[in-house]
mmCIF file of C-alpha atoms in Angstrom:
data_model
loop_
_atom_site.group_PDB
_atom_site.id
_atom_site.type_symbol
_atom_site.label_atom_id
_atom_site.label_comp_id
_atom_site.label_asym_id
_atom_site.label_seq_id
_atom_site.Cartn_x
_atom_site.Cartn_y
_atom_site.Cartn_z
ATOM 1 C CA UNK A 8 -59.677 -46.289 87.121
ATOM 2 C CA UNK A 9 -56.364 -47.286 88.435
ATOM 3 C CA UNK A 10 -55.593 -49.571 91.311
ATOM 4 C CA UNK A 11 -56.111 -48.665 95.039
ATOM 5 C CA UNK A 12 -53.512 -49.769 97.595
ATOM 6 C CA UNK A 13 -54.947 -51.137 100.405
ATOM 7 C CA UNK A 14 -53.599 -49.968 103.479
ATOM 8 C CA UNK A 15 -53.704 -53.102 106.503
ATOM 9 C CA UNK A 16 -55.020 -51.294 110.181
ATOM 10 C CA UNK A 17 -52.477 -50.676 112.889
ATOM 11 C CA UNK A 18 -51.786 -53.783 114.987
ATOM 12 C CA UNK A 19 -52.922 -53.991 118.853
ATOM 13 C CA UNK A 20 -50.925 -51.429 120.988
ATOM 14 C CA UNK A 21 -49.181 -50.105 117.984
ATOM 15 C CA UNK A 22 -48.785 -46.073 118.243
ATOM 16 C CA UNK A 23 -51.307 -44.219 116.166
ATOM 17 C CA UNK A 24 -49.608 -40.665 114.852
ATOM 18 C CA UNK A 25 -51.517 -37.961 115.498
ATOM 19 C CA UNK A 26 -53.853 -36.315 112.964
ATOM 20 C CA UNK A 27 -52.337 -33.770 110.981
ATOM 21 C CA UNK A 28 -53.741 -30.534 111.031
ATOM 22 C CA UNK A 29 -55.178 -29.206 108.053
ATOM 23 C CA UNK A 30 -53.981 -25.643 106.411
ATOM 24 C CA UNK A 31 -57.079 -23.569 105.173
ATOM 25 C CA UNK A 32 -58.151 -23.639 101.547
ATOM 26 C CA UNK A 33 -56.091 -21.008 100.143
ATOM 27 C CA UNK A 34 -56.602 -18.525 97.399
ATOM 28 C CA UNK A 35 -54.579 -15.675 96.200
ATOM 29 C CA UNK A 36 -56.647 -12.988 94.307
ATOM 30 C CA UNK A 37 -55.232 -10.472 92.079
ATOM 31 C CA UNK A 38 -56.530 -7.112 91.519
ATOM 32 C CA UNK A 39 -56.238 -5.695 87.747
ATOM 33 C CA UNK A 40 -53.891 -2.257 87.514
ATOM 34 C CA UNK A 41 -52.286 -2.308 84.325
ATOM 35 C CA UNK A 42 -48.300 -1.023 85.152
ATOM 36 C CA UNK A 43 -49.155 -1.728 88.791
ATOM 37 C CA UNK A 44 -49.299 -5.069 88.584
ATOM 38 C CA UNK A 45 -45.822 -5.148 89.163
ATOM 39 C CA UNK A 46 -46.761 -4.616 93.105
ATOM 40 C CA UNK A 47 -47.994 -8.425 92.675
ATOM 41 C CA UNK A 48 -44.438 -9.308 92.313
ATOM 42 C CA UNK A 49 -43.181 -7.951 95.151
ATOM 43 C CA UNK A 50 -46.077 -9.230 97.162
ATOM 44 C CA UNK A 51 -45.808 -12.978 95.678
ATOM 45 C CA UNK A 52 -42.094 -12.559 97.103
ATOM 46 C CA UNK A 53 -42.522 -11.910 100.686
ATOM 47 C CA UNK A 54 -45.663 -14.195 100.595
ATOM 48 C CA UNK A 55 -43.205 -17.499 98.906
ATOM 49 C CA UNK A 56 -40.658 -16.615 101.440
ATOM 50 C CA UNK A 57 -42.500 -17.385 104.168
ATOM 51 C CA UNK A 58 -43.959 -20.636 102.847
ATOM 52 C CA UNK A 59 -47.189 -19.367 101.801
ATOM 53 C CA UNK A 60 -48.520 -20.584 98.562
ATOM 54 C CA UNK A 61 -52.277 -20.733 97.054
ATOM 55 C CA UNK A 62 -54.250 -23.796 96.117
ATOM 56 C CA UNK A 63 -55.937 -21.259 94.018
ATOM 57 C CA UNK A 64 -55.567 -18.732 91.790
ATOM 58 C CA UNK A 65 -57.917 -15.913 91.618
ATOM 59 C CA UNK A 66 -56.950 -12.934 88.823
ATOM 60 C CA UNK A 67 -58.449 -10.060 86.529
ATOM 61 C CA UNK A 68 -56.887 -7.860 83.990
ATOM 62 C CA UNK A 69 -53.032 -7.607 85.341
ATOM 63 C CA UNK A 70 -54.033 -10.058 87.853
ATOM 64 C CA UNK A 71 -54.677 -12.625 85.571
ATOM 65 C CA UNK A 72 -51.696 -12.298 83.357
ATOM 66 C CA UNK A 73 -49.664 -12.566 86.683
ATOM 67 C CA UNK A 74 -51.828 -15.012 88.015
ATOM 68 C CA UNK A 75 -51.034 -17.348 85.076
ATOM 69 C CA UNK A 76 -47.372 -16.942 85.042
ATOM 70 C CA UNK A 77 -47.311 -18.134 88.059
ATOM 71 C CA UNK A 78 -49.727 -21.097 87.589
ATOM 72 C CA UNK A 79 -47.213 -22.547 85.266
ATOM 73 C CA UNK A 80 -44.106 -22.862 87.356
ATOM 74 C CA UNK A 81 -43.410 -23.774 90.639
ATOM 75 C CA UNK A 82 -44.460 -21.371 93.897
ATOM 76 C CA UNK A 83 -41.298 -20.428 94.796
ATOM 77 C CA UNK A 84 -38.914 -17.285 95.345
ATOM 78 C CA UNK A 85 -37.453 -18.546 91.954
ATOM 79 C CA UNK A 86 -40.406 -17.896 90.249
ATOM 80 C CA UNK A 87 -41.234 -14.931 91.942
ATOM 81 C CA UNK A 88 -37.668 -13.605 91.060
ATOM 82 C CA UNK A 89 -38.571 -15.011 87.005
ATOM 83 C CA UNK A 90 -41.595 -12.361 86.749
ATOM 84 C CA UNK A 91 -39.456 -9.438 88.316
ATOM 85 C CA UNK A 92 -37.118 -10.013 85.237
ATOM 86 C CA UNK A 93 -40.132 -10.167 82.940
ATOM 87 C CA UNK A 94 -41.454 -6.921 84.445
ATOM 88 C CA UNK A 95 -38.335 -5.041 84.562
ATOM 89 C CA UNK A 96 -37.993 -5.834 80.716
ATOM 90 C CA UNK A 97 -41.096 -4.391 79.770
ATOM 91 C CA UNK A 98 -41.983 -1.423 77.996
ATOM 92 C CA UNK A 99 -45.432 0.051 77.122
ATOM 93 C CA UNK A 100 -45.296 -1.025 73.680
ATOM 94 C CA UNK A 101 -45.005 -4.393 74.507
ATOM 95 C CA UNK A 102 -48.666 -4.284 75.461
ATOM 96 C CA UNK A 103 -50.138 -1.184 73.944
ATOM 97 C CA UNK A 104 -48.405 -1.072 70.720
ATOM 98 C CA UNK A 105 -50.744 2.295 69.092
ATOM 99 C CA UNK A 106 -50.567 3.022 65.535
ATOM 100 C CA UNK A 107 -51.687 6.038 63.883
ATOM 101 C CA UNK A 108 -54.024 3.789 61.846
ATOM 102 C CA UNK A 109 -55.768 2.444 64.770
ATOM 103 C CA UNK A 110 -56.293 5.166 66.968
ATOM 104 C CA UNK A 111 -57.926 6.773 63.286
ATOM 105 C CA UNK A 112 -60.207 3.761 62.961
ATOM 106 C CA UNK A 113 -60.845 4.068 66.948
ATOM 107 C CA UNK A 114 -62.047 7.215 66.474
ATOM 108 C CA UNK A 115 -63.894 7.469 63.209
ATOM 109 C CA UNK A 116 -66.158 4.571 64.913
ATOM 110 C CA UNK A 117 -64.479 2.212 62.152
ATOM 111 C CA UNK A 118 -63.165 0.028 65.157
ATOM 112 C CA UNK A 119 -64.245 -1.355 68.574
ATOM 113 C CA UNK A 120 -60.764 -0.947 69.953
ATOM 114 C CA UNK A 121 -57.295 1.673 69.771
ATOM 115 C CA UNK A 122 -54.900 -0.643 69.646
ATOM 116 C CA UNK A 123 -54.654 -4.452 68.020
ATOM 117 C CA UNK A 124 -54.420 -7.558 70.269
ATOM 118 C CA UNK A 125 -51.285 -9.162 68.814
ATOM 119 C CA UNK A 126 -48.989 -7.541 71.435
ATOM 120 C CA UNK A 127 -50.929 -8.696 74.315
ATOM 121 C CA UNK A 128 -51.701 -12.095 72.779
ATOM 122 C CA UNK A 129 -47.715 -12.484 72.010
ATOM 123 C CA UNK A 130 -46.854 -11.652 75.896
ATOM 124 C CA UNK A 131 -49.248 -13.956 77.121
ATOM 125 C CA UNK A 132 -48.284 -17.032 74.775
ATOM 126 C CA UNK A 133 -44.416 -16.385 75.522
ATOM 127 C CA UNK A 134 -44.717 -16.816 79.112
ATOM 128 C CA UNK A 135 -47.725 -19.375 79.613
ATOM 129 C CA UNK A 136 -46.353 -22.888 79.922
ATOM 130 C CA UNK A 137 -49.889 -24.649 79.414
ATOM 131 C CA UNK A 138 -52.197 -24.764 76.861
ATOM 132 C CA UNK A 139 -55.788 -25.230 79.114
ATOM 133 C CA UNK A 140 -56.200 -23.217 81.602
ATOM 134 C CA UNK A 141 -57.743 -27.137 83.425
ATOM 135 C CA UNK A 142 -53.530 -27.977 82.825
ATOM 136 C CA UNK A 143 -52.096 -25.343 85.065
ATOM 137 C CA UNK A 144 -50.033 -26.645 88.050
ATOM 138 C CA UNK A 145 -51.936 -24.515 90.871
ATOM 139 C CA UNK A 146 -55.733 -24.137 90.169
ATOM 140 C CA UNK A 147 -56.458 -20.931 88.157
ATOM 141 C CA UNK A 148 -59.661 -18.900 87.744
ATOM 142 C CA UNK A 149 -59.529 -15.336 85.346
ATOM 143 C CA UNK A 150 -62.955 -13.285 85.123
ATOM 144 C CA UNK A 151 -63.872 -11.397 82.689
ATOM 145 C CA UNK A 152 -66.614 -9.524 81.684
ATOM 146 C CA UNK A 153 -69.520 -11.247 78.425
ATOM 147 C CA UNK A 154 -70.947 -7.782 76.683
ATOM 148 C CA UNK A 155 -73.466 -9.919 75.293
ATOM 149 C CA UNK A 156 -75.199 -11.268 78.811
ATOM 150 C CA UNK A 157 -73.589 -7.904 80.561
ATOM 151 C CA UNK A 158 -72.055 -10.271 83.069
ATOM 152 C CA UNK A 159 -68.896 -11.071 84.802
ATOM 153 C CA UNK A 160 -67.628 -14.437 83.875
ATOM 154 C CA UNK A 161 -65.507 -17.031 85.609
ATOM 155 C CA UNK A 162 -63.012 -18.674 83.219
ATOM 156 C CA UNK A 163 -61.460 -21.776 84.932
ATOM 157 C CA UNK A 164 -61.009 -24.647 81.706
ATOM 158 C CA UNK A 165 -60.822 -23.551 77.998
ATOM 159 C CA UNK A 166 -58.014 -22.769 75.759
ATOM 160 C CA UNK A 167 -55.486 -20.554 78.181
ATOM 161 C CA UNK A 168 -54.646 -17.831 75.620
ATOM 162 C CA UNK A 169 -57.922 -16.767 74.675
ATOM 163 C CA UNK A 170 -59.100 -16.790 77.952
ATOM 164 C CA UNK A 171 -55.750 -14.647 79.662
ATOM 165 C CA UNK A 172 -56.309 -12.325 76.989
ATOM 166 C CA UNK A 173 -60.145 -11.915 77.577
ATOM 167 C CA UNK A 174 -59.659 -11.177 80.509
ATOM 168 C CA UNK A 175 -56.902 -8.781 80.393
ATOM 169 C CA UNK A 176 -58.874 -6.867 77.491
ATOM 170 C CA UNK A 177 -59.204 -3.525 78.421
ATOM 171 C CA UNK A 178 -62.609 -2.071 76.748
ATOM 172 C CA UNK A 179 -61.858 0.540 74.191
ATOM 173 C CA UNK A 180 -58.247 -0.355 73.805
ATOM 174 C CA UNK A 181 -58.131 -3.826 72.828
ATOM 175 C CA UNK A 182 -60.606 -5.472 70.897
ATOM 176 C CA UNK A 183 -63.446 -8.243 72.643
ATOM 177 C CA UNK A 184 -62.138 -12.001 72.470
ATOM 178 C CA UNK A 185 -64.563 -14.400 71.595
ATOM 179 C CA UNK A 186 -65.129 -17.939 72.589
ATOM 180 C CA UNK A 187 -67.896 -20.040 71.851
ATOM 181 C CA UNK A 188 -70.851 -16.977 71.843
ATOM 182 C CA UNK A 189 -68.951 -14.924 74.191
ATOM 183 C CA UNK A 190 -67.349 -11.611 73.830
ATOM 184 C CA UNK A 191 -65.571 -10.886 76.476
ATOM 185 C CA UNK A 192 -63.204 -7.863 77.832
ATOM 186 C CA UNK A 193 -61.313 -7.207 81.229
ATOM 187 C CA UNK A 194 -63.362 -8.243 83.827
ATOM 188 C CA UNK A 195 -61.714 -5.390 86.427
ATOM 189 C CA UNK A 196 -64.396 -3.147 84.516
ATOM 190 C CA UNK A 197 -66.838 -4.694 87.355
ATOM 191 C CA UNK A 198 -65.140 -6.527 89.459
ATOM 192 C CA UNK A 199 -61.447 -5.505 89.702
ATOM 193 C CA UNK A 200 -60.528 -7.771 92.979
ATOM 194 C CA UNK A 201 -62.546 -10.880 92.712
ATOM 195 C CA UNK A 202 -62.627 -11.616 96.164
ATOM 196 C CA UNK A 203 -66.222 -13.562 95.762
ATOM 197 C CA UNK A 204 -65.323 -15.649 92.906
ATOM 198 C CA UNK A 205 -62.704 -16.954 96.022
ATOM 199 C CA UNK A 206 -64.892 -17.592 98.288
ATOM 200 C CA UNK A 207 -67.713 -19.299 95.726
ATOM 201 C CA UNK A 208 -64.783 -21.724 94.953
ATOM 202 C CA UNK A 209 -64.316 -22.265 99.321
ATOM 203 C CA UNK A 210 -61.126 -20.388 99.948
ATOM 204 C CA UNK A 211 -60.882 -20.127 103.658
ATOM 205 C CA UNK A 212 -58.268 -17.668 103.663
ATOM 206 C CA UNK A 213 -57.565 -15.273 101.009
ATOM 207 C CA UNK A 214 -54.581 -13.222 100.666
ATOM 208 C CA UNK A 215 -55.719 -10.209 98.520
ATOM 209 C CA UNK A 216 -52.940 -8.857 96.285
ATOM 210 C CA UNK A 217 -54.088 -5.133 95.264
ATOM 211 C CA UNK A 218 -52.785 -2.394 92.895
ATOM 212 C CA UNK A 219 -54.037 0.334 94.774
ATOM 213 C CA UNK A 220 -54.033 1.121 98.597
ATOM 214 C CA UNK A 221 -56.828 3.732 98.798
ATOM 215 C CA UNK A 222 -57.651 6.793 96.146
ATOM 216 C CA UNK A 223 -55.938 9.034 97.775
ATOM 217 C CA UNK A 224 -56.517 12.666 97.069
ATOM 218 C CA UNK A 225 -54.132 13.784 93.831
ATOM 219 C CA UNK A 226 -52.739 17.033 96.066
ATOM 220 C CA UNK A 227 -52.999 18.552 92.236
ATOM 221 C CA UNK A 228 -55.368 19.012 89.228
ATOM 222 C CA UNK A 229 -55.333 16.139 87.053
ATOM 223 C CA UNK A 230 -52.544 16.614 84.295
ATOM 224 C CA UNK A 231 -55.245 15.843 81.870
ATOM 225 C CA UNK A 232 -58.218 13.987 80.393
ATOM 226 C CA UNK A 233 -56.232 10.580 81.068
ATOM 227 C CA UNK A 234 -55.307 11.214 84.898
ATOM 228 C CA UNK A 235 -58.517 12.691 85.599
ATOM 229 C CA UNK A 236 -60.168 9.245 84.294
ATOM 230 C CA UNK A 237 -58.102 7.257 86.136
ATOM 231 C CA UNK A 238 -58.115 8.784 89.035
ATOM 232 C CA UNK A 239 -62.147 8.422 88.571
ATOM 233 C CA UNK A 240 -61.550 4.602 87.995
ATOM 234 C CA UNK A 241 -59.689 4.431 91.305
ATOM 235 C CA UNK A 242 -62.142 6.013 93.354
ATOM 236 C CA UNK A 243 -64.330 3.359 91.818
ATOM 237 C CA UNK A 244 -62.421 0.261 92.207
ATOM 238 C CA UNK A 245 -61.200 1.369 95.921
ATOM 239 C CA UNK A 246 -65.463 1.732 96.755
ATOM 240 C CA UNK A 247 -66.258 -2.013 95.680
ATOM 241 C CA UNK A 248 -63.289 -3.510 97.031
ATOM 242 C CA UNK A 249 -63.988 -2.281 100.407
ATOM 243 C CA UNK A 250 -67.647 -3.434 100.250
ATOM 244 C CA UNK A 251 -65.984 -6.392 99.317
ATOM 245 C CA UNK A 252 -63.752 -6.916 102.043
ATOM 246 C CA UNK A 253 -67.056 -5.595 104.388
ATOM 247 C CA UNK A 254 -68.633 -8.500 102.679
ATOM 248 C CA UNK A 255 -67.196 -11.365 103.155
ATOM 249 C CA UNK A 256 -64.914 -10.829 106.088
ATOM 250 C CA UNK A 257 -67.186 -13.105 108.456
ATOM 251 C CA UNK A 258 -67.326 -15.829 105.103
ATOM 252 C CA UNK A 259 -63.130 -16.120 105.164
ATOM 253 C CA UNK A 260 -60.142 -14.934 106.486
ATOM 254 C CA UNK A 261 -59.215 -11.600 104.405
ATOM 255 C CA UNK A 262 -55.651 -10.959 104.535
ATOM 256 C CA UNK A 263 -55.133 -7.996 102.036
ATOM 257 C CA UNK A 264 -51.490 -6.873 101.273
ATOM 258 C CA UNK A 265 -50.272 -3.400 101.108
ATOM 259 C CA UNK A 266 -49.405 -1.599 97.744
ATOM 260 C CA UNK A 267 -47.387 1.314 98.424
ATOM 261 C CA UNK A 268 -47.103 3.974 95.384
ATOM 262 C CA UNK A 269 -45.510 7.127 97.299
ATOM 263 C CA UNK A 270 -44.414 8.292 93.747
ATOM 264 C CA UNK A 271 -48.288 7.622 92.591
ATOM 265 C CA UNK A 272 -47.357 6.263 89.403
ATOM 266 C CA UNK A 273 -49.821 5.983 87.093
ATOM 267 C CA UNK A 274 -51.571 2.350 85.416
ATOM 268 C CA UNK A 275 -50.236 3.422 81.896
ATOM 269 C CA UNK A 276 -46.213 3.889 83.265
ATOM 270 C CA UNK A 277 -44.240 1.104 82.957
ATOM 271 C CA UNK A 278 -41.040 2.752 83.765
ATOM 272 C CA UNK A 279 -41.411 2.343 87.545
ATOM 273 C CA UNK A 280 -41.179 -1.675 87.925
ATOM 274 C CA UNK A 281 -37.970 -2.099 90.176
ATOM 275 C CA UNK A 282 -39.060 0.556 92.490
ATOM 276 C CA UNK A 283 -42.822 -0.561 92.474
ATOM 277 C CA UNK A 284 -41.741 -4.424 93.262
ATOM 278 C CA UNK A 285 -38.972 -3.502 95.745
ATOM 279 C CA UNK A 286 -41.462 -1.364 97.826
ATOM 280 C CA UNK A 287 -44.363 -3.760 97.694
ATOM 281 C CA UNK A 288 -41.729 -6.714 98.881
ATOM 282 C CA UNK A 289 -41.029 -4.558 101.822
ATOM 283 C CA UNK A 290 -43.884 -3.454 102.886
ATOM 284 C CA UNK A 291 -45.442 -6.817 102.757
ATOM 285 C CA UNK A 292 -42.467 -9.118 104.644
ATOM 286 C CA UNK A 293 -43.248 -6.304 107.063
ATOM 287 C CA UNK A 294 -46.520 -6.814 107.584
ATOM 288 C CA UNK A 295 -46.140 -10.385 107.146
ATOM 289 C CA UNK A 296 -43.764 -10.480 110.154
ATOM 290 C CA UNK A 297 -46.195 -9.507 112.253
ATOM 291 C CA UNK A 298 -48.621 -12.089 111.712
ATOM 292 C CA UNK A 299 -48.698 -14.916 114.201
ATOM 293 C CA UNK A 300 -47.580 -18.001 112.952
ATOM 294 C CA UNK A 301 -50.448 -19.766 114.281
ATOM 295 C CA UNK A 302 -54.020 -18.826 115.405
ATOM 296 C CA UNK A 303 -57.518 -19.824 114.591
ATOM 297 C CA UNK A 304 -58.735 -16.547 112.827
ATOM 298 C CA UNK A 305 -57.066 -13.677 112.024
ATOM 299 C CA UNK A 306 -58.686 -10.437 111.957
ATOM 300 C CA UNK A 307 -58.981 -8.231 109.057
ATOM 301 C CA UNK A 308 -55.733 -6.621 108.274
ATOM 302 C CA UNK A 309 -55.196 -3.338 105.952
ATOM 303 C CA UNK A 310 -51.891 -1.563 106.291
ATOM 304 C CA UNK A 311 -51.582 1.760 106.031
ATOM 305 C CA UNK A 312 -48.734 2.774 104.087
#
């Protein structure tokens, strides 16, 4: 244990400084949403620009691979400006690179998974700068979900790779990561905005960084089996996140962001970053902008976009 300073009391009549106030515990949390994660970059813009920054780090799926990126640099515009590059680089192979070969052994039941790990695994040990998740420079927390106990998971030590990548996992697609007994996949299967996992760690104020505003209605038939089960997964995830935010609204101050898609781009298009982080930038120093600079609580904010 190292030395403590000792610190002599003020002398008689000396001015005492006032207290400084105290900011709230802060958390971002970071929904899962495949392509759409690139709204998160946009969002950590306008949020970095105005000061804001999290003492923790809250991600699934998307979330967490963003959410770790960011946990090894500074919280700054710089940063911020470091993951657009990153996501305006990226192509769907990258991340989902399909073979003939796998999608055979997907399908004869020969496999767990349709496409190999290695790309994912690659993307997250390029950009990660630690090699605990205990090391990173803001605290960070990625769920995932343990087939074995059929339980979500909080990951907040252990070795950072295997733990981004669990929890980015998509079931079907990639193949379950162990550690220790575990084998886990992407937590957003149950919990795609971990807004509790915020408040168990005592976030006062949570910004929520989303993917998705609100399943809106398609305006067409689905263009196949694909859109038609995603569209199904949105309706899901948009039902538990607003119980969520119904939830614990009165436990913390919710702030959640807007994530404009007007084009409705889909999870599995990654052509759409520049327009998908530009939009989510403005929409959120908007809505930002309007926020008081100082009050005691504010009230639950969703934007409609």
């Amino acid at each position: 244990m190292g030395a403590t300073a000792a610190i002599a009391p003020p002398s008689p009549g000396a001015a005492v400084p006032p207290a400084r106030a105290t900011r709230p515990r802060t958390a971002f949390v970071l929904s899962g949403g495949a392509s759409l994660g690139a709204l998160q970059v946009g969002m950590l813009r306008a949020l970095y620009e105005r000061g804001i920054v999290p003492d923790l780090l809250v991600g699934t799926s998307v979330g967490a691979l963003n959410a770790a990126f960011v946990a090894s640099r500074p919280q700054t515009v710089a940063t911020a400006a470091e993951l657009a590059r990153v996501w305006r680089s990226l192509q769907r192979e990258d991340v989902f690179p399909v073979s003939v070969r796998a999608l055979v052994s997907g399908l004869s039941r020969q496999r767990d998974h349709f496409v190999p790990d290695r790309g994912l695994r690659s993307q997250v040990r390029r950009y990660l700068e630690f090699d605990d998740l205990s090391e990173a420079s803001v605290s960070l927390h990625v769920v995932a979900f343990d087939l074995i106990e059929g339980r979500e998971v909080r990951l907040s030590d252990g070795p950072a790779v295997d733990a981004i990548t669990a929890a980015a996992s998509i079931p079907g697609v990639f193949p379950p990561v162990r550690i220790g007994e575990r084998h886990l996949i992407d937590g957003g299967v149950v919990n795609n905005t971990p807004i509790s996992h915020a408040i168990e760690l005592g976030a006062e104020r949570v910004y929520v960084l989303p993917t998705q505003q609100h399943a809106n209605a398609l305006g067409h038939a689905p263009r196949g089996a694909l859109d038609a089960a995603i569209y199904a997964l949105g309706v899901l995830i948009d039902g538990r996140l607003e119980f969520d935010i119904a939830r614990y609204s009165d436990a913390a101050e919710l702030i959640v962001l807007p994530a404009p898609n007007p084009q409705q781009v889909q999870p599995t298009d990654f052509g759409h970053s520049s327009h998908l982080i530009a939009q989510a930038h403005a929409a959120c120093r908007t809505l930002l902008a309007r926020r008081p600079s100082s009050e005691p609580r504010l009230a639950l904010r969703r934007a409609a976009i």
